[in-house]
CSV table of C-alpha atoms and ligand atoms in Angstrom, one decimal:
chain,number,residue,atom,x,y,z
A,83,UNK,CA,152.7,134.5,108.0
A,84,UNK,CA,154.3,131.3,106.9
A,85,UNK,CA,152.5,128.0,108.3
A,86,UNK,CA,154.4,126.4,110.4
A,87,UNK,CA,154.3,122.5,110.2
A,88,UNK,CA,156.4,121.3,112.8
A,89,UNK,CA,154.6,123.3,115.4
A,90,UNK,CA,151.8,121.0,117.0
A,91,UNK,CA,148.2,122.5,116.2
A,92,UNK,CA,147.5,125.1,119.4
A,93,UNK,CA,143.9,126.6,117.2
A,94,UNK,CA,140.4,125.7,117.2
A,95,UNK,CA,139.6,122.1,115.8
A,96,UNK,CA,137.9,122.2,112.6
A,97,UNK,CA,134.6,121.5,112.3
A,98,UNK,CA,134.1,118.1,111.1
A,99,UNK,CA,130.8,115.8,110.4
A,100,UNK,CA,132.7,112.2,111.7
A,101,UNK,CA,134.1,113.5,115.0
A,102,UNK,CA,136.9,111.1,117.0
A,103,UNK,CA,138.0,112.7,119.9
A,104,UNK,CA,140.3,109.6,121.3
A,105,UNK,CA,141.9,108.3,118.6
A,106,UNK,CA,143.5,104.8,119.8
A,107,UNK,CA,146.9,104.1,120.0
A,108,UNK,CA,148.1,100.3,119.0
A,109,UNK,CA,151.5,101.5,120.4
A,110,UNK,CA,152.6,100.7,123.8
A,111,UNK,CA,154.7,103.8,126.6
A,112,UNK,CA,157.6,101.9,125.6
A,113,UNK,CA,157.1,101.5,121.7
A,114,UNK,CA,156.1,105.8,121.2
A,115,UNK,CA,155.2,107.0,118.0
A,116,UNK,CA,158.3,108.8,116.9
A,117,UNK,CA,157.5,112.7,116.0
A,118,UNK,CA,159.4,115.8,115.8
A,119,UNK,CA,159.9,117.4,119.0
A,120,UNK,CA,157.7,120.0,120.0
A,121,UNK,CA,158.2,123.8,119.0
A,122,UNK,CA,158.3,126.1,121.9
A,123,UNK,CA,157.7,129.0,119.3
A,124,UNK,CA,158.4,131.7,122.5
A,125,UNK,CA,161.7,130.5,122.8
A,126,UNK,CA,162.7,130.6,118.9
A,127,UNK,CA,165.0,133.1,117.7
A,128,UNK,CA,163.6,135.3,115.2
A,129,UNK,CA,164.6,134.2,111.2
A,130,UNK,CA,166.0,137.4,110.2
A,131,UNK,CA,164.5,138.1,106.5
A,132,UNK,CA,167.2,137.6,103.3
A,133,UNK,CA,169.0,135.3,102.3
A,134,UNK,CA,172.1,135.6,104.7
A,135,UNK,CA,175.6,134.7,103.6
A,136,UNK,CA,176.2,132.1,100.2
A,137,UNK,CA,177.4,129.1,100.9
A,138,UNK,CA,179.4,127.7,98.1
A,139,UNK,CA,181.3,124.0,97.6
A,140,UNK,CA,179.4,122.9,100.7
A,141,UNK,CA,176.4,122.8,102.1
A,142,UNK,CA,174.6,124.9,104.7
A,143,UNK,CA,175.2,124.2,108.5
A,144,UNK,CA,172.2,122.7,109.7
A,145,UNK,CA,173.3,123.1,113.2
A,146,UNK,CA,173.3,126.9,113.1
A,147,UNK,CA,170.3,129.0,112.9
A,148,UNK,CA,170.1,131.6,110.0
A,149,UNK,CA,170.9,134.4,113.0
A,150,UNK,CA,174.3,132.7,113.4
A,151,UNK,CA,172.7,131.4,116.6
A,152,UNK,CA,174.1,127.2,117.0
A,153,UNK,CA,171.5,124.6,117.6
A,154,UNK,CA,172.7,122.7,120.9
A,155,UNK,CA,169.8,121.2,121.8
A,156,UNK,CA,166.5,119.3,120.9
A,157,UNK,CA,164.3,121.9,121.7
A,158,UNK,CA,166.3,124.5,119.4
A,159,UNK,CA,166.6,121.1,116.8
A,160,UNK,CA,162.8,122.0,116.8
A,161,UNK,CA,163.2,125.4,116.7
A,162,UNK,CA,165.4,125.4,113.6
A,163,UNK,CA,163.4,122.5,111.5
A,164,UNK,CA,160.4,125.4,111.8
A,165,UNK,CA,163.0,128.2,110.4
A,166,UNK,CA,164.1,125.6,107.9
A,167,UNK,CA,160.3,124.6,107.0
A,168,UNK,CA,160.4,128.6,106.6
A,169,UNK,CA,163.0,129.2,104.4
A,170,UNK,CA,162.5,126.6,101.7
A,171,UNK,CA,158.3,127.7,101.3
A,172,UNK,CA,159.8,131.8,101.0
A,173,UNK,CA,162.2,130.9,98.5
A,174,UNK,CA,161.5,127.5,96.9
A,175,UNK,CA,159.0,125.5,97.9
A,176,UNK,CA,155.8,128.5,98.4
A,177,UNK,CA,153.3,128.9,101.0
A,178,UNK,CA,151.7,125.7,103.0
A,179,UNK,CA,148.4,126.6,103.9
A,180,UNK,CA,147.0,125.6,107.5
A,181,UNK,CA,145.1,122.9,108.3
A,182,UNK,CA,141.6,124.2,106.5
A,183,UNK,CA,138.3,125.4,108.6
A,184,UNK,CA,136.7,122.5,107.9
A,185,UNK,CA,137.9,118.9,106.3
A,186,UNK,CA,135.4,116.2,106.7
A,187,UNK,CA,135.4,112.6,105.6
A,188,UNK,CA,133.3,110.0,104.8
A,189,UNK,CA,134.7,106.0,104.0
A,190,UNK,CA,132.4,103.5,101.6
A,191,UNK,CA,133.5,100.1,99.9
A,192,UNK,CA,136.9,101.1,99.2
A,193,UNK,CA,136.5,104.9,98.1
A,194,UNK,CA,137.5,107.3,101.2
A,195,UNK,CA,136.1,110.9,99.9
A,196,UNK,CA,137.3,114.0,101.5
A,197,UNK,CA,135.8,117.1,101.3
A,198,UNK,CA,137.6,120.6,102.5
A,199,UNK,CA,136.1,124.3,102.7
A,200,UNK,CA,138.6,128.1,103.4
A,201,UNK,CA,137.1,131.0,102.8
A,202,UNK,CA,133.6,130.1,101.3
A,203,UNK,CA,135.6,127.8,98.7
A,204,UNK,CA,135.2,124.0,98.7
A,205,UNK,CA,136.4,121.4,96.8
A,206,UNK,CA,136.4,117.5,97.3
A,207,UNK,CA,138.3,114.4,96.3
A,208,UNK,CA,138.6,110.9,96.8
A,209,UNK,CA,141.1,108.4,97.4
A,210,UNK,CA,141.2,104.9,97.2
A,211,UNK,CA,141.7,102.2,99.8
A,212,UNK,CA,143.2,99.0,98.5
A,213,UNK,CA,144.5,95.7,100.5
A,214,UNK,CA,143.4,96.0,103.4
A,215,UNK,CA,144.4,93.5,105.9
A,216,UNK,CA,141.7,91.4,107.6
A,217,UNK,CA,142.0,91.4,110.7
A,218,UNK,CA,140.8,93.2,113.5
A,219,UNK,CA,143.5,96.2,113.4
A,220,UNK,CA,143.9,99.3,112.9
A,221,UNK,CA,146.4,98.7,110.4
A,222,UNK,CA,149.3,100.9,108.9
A,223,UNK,CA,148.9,102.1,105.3
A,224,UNK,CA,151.2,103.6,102.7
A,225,UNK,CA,149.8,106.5,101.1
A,226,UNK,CA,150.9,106.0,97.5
A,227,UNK,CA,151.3,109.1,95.0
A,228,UNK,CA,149.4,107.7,91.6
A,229,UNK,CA,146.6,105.8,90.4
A,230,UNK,CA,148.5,102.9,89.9
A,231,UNK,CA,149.6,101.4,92.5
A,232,UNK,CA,153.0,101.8,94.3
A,233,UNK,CA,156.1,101.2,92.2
A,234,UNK,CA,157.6,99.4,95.3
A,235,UNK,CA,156.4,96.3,96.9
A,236,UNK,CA,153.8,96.9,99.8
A,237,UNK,CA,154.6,93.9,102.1
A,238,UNK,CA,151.0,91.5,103.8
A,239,UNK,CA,149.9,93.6,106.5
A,240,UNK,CA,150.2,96.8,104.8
A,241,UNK,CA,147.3,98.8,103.4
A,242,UNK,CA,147.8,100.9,100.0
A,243,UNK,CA,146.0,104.2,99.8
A,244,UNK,CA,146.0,105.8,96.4
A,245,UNK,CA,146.6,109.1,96.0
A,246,UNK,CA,146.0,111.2,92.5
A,247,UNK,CA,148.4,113.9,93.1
A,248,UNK,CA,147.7,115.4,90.0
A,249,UNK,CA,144.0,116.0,90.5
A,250,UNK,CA,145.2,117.8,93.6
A,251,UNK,CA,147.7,119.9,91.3
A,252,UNK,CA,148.7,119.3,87.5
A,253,UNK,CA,152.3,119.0,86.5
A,254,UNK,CA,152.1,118.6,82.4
A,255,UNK,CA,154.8,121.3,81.8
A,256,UNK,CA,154.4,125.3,82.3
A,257,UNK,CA,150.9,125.4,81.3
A,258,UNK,CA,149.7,123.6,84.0
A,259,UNK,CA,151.3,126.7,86.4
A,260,UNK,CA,148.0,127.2,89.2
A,261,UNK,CA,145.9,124.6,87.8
A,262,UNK,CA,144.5,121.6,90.1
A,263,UNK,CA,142.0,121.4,93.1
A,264,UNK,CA,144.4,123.2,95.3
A,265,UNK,CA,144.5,126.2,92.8
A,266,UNK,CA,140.5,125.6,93.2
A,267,UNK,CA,140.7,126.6,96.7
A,268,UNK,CA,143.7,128.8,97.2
A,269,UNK,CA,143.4,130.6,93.7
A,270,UNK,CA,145.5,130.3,90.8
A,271,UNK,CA,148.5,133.0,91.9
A,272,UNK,CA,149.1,130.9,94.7
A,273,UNK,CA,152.6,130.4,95.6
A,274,UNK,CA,152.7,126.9,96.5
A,275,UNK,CA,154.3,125.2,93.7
A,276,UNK,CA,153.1,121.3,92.8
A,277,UNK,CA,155.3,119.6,95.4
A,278,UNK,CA,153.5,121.8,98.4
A,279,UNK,CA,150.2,121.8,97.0
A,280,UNK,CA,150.3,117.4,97.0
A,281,UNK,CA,151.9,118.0,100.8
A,282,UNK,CA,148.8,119.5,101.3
A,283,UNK,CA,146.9,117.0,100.1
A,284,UNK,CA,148.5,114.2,102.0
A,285,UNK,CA,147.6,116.5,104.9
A,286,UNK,CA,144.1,116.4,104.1
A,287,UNK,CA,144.1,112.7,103.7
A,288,UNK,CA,145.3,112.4,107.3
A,289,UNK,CA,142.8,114.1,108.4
A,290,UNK,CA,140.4,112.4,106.8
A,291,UNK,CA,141.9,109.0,108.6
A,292,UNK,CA,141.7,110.4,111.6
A,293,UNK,CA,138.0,111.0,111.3
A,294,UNK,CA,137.3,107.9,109.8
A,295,UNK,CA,139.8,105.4,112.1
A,296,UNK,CA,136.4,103.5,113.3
A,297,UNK,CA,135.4,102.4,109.2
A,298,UNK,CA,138.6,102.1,107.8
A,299,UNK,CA,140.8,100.2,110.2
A,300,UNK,CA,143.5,102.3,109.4
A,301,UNK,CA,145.8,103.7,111.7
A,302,UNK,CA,146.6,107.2,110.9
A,303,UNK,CA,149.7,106.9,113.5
A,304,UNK,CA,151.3,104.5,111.4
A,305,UNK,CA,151.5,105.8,107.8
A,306,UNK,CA,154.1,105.7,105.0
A,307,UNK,CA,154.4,108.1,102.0
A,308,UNK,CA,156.2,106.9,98.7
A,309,UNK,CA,156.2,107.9,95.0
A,310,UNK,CA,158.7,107.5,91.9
A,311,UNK,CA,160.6,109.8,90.2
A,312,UNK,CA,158.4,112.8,90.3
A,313,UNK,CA,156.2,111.7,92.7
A,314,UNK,CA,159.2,110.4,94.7
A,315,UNK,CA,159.8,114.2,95.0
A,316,UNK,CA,155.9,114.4,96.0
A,317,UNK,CA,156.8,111.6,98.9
A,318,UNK,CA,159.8,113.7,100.2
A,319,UNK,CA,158.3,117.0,100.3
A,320,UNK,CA,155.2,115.4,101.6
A,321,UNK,CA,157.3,113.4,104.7
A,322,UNK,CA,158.9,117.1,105.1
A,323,UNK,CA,156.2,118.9,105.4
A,324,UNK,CA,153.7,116.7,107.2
A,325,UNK,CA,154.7,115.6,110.9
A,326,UNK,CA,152.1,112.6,111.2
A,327,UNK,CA,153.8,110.9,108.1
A,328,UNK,CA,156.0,108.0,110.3
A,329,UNK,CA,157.9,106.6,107.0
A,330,UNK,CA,158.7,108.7,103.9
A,331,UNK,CA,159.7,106.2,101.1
A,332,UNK,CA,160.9,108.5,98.3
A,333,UNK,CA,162.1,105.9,95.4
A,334,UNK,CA,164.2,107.8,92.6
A,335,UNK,CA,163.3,111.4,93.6
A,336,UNK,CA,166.5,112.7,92.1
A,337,UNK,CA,167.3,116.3,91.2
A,338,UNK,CA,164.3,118.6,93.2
A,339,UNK,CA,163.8,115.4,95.7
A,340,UNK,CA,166.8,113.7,97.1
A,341,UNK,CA,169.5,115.5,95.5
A,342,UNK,CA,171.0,119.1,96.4
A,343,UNK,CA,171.2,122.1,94.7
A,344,UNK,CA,174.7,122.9,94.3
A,345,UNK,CA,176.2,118.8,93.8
A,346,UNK,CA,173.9,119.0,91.0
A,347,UNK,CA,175.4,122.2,89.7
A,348,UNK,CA,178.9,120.8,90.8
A,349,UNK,CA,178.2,117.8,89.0
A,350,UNK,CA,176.8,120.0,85.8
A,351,UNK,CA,180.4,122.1,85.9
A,352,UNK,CA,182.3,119.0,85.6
A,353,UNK,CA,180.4,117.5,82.3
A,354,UNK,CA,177.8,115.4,83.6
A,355,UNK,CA,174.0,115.0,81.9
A,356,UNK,CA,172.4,116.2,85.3
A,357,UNK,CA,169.3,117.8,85.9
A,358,UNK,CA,169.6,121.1,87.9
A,359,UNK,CA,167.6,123.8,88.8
A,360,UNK,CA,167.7,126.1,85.7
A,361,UNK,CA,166.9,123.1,83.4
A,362,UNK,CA,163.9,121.9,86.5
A,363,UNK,CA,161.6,125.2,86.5
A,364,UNK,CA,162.0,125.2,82.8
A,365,UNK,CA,160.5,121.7,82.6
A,366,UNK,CA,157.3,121.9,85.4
A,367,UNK,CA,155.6,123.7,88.3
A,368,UNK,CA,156.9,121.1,91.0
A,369,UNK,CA,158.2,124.6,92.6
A,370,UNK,CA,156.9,127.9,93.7
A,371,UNK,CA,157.4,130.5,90.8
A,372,UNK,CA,159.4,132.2,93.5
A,373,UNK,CA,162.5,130.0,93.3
A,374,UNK,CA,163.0,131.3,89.6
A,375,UNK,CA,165.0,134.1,91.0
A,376,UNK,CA,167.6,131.8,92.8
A,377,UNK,CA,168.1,129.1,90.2
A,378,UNK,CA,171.0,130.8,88.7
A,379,UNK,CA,172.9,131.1,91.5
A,380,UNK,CA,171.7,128.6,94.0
A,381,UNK,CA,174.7,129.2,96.8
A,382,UNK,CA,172.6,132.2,97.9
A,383,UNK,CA,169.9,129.6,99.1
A,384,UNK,CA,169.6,129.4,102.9
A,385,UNK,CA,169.4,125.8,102.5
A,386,UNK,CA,169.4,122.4,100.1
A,387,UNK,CA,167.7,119.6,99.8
A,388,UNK,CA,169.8,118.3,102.8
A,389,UNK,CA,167.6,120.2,105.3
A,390,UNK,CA,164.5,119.4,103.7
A,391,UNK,CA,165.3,116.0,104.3
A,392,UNK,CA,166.2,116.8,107.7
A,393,UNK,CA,162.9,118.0,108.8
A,394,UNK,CA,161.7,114.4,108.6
A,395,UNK,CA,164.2,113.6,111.4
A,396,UNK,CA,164.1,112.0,113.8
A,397,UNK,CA,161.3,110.1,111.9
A,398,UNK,CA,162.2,107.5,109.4
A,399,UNK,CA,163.1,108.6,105.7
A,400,UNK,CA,164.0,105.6,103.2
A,401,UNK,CA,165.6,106.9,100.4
A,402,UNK,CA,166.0,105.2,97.5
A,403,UNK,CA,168.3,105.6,94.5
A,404,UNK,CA,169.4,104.3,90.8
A,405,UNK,CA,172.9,104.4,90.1
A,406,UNK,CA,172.5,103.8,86.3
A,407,UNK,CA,170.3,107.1,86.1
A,408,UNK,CA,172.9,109.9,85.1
A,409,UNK,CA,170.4,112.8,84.7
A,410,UNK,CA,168.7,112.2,88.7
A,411,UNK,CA,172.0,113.1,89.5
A,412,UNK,CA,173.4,110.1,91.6
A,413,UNK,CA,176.5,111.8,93.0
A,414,UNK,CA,173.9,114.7,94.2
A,415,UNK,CA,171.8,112.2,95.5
A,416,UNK,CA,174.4,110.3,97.4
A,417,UNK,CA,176.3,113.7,98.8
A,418,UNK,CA,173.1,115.4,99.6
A,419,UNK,CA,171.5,112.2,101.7
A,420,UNK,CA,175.1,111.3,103.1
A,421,UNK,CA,175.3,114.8,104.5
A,422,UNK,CA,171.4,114.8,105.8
A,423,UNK,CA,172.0,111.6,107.8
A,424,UNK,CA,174.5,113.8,110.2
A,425,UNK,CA,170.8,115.1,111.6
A,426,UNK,CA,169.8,111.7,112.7
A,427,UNK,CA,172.9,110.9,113.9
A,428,UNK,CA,172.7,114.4,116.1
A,429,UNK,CA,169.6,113.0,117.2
A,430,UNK,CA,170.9,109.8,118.0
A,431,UNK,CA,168.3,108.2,116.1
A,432,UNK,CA,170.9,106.7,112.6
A,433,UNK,CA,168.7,104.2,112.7
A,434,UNK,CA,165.9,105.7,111.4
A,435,UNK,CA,167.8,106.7,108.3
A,436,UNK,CA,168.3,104.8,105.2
A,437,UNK,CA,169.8,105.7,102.0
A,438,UNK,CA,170.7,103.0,99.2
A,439,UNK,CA,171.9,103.8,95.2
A,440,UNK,CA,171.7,100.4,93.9
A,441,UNK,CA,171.5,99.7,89.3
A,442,UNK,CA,170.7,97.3,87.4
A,443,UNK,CA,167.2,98.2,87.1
A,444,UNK,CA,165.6,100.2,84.8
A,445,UNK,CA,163.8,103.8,86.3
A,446,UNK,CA,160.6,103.1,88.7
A,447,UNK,CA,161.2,99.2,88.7
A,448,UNK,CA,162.1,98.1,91.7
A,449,UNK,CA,165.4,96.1,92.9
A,450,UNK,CA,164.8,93.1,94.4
A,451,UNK,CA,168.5,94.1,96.4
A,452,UNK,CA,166.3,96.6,98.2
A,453,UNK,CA,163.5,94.3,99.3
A,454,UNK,CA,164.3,92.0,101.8
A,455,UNK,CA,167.0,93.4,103.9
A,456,UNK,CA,165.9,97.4,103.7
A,457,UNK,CA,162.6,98.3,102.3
A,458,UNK,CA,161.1,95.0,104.4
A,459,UNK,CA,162.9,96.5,107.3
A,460,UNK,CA,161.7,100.1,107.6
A,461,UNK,CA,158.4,98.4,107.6
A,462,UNK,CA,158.8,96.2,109.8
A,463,UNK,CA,160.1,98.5,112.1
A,464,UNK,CA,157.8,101.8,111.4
A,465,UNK,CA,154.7,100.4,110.2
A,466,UNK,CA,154.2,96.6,111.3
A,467,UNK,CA,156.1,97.9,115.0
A,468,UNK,CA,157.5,94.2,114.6
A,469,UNK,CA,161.2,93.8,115.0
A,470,UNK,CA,162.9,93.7,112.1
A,471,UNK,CA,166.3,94.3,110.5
A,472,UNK,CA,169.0,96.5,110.6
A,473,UNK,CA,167.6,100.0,109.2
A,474,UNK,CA,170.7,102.0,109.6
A,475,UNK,CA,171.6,102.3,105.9
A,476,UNK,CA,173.7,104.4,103.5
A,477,UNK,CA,175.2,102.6,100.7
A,478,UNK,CA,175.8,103.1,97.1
A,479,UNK,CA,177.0,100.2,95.0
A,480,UNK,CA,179.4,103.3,93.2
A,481,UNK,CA,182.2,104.3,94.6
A,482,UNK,CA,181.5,108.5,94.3
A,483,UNK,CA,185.5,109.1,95.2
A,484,UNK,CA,185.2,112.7,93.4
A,485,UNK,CA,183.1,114.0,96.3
A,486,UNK,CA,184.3,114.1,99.6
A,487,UNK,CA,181.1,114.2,101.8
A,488,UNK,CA,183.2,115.7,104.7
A,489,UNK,CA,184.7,118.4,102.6
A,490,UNK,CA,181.3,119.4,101.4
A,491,UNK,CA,179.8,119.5,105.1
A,492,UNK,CA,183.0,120.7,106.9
A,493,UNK,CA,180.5,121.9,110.2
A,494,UNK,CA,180.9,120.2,113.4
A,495,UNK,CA,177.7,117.4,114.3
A,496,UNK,CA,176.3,118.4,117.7
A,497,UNK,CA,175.2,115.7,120.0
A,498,UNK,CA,171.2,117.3,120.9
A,499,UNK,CA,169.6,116.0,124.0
B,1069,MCU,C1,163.3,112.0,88.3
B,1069,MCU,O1,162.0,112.6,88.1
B,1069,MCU,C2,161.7,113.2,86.9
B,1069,MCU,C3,162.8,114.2,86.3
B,1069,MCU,O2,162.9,115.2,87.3
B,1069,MCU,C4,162.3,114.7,85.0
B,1069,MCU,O3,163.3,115.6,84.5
B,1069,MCU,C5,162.0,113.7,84.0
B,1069,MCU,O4,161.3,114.3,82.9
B,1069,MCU,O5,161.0,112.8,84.6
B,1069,MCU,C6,161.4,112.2,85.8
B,1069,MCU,C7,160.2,111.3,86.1
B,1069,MCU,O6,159.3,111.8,86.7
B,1069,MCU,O7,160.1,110.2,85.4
B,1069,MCU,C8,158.9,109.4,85.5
């Protein structure tokens, strides 16, 4: 079946060389680490198979299970970010593997090298550890898609982990369909497109923190995920897909990251230079060869982008946007995150939401009007646990008056306790 990643891990450990069974906590009872809730998966109702009812000019209720079941409470919240999980690997995202039989870890100078073995394959790689802070820690870390560094600013404090997403899986156009360390393990045919495979990854890299809390001073309780453009779509599928990711800092994702489906075919009807899905599976293997047969008509799709944002909720998602950038598709962008941040607010957690469209800058180079007052203050708050500003953000400095974001989400907001 489908792996599951919102439901805690109820199998065997995995063997591993560099066992920790406690791993310390820096947080206090009254300062938790903020997860997903826990999956009862007894008490789920079953997804029924197909795509259920198009949803056209709106999108999809996230409050109402694909059974026509509503979602009234936390622990059906839970219940419906696993069908939601669900939904987008069948028909967009492809298959997340489980947590592997055996990951091991090993940390030296700054290189921390993971090894991971399924089914008599192995394959290794290694990521590197920069800035660490002195001090006696642990300390949080931002796991960085790319091998240059993070095209935001990673504030004192903060360690930056450097991830090669592409060693993991390629993404040079259609040839580089199946090819990548992941395709190593899993075999080429697998379904997982790019984006999943690099969720994997991420996965893998956690778990090789956890082993290795005692020699790297990192805290694998406090880590963020970012990436730009591209890899910004890497850091949101990554913060959906991976529970123990506490901030997700997607910067310029765009169409396939932060946008939706159908504002980005809206947006496309009414003349603008947008990328949507037909034009996105043409240009690279982010996604699972399976979502070819919905790209022409996305309104069947059980879901959008919304929801994959929404099964980082409650934890904190950042998103961060470029209003001079026709073609990421800034009104889809702004609709689709505007419309995700009703799942935090059903939570009762707004302030663990952030969503800010801001020009002036040119793609991947960061605003200084997002540093201080936004991007400082998610990390404050997530990472650093210090105090820190307010962190309950949606603004665009473009007025989007052609899209109504209550029209397009015209389904009641629950309050879930
Ligand atoms: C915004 O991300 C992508 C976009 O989806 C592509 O169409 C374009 O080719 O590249 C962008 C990017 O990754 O720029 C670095």
């Amino acid at each position: 079946t489908t792996a599951q990643p919102q439901v805690p891990t109820t199998t065997a450990r995995p063997t591993t060389t560099l066992v920790t069974s406690v791993v310390s906590s820096t947080t206090s009872p009254s300062d938790p680490v903020v997860t997903n809730p826990p999956v009862n998966p007894g008490t789920c109702p079953n997804t029924p198979s197909g795509l259920g009812t198009p949803v056209a000019n709106q999108l999809n209720d996230p409050f109402t299970f694909h059974n026509g079941n509503k979602v009234t409470s936390k622990a059906d919240w839970a219940c419906r970010q696993r069908e939601i999980s669900e939904l987008l690997q069948r028909y967009e995202l492809g298959t997340l593997p489980p947590k592997p039989s055996s990951v091991t870890a090993s940390f030296s100078g700054s290189t921390l090298s993971i090894s991971v073995s399924e089914g008599g394959r192995s394959i290794s790689f290694t990521v590197s550890i920069n800035n660490r802070p002195s001090g006696a820690g642990p300390h949080p870390a931002i796991i960085n898609f790319g091998t240059f560094g993070a095209s935001l600013p990673v504030p004192a404090g903060v360690a930056t982990i450097n991830f090669n997403n592409d060693d993991i899986a390629q993404q040079q156009g259609g040839s580089s369909r199946g090819r990548g360390k992941f395709y190593d393990l899993y075999g080429s045919s697998h379904s997982a497109g790019a984006l999943t495979a690099w969720a994997w990854g991420v996965s893998r890299i956690v778990d090789a923190l956890e082993l290795t809390q005692a020699q790297t001073g990192i805290d694998p309780t406090r880590l963020g995920v970012t990436g730009c453009s591209r890899n910004g779509k890497g850091a949101i599928v990554a913060g959906a897909l991976e529970p123990r990711i506490a901030l997700t800092l997607p910067q310029e994702s765009g169409a396939g990251g932060s946008g939706c489906w159908r504002i980005a075919t809206w947006q496309k009807n009414n003349g603008q230079n947008v990328q949507d899905s037909t034009q996105i599976v043409q240009e690279n293997v982010w996604f699972s060869p399976n979502f070819n047969s919905y790209v022409n008509n996305v309104n069947q799709l059980p879901f959008d982008h919304h929801l994959l944002a929404g099964l980082i909720a409650p934890r904190a998602l950042y998103v961060m946007e470029n209003v001079d950038m026709e073609w990421l598709g800034k009104i889809s962008t702004y609709g689709c995150m505007g419309i995700a941040r009703k799942q935090w607010e059903a939570l009762g957690v707004l302030d663990n939401f952030g969503y800010s469209q801001v020009g002036g800058n040119s793609h991947c180079s960061f605003p200084s009007s997002q540093q201080g007052s936004e991007l400082n203050a998610f990390i404050d708050k997530f990472l650093l646990k210090r105090s820190g500003g307010n962190t309950n953000i949606f603004r665009s400095t473009q007025t989007h008056s052609s899209f109504n974001l209550n029209n397009w989400s015209p389904w009641a907001v629950p309050s879930l306790n």
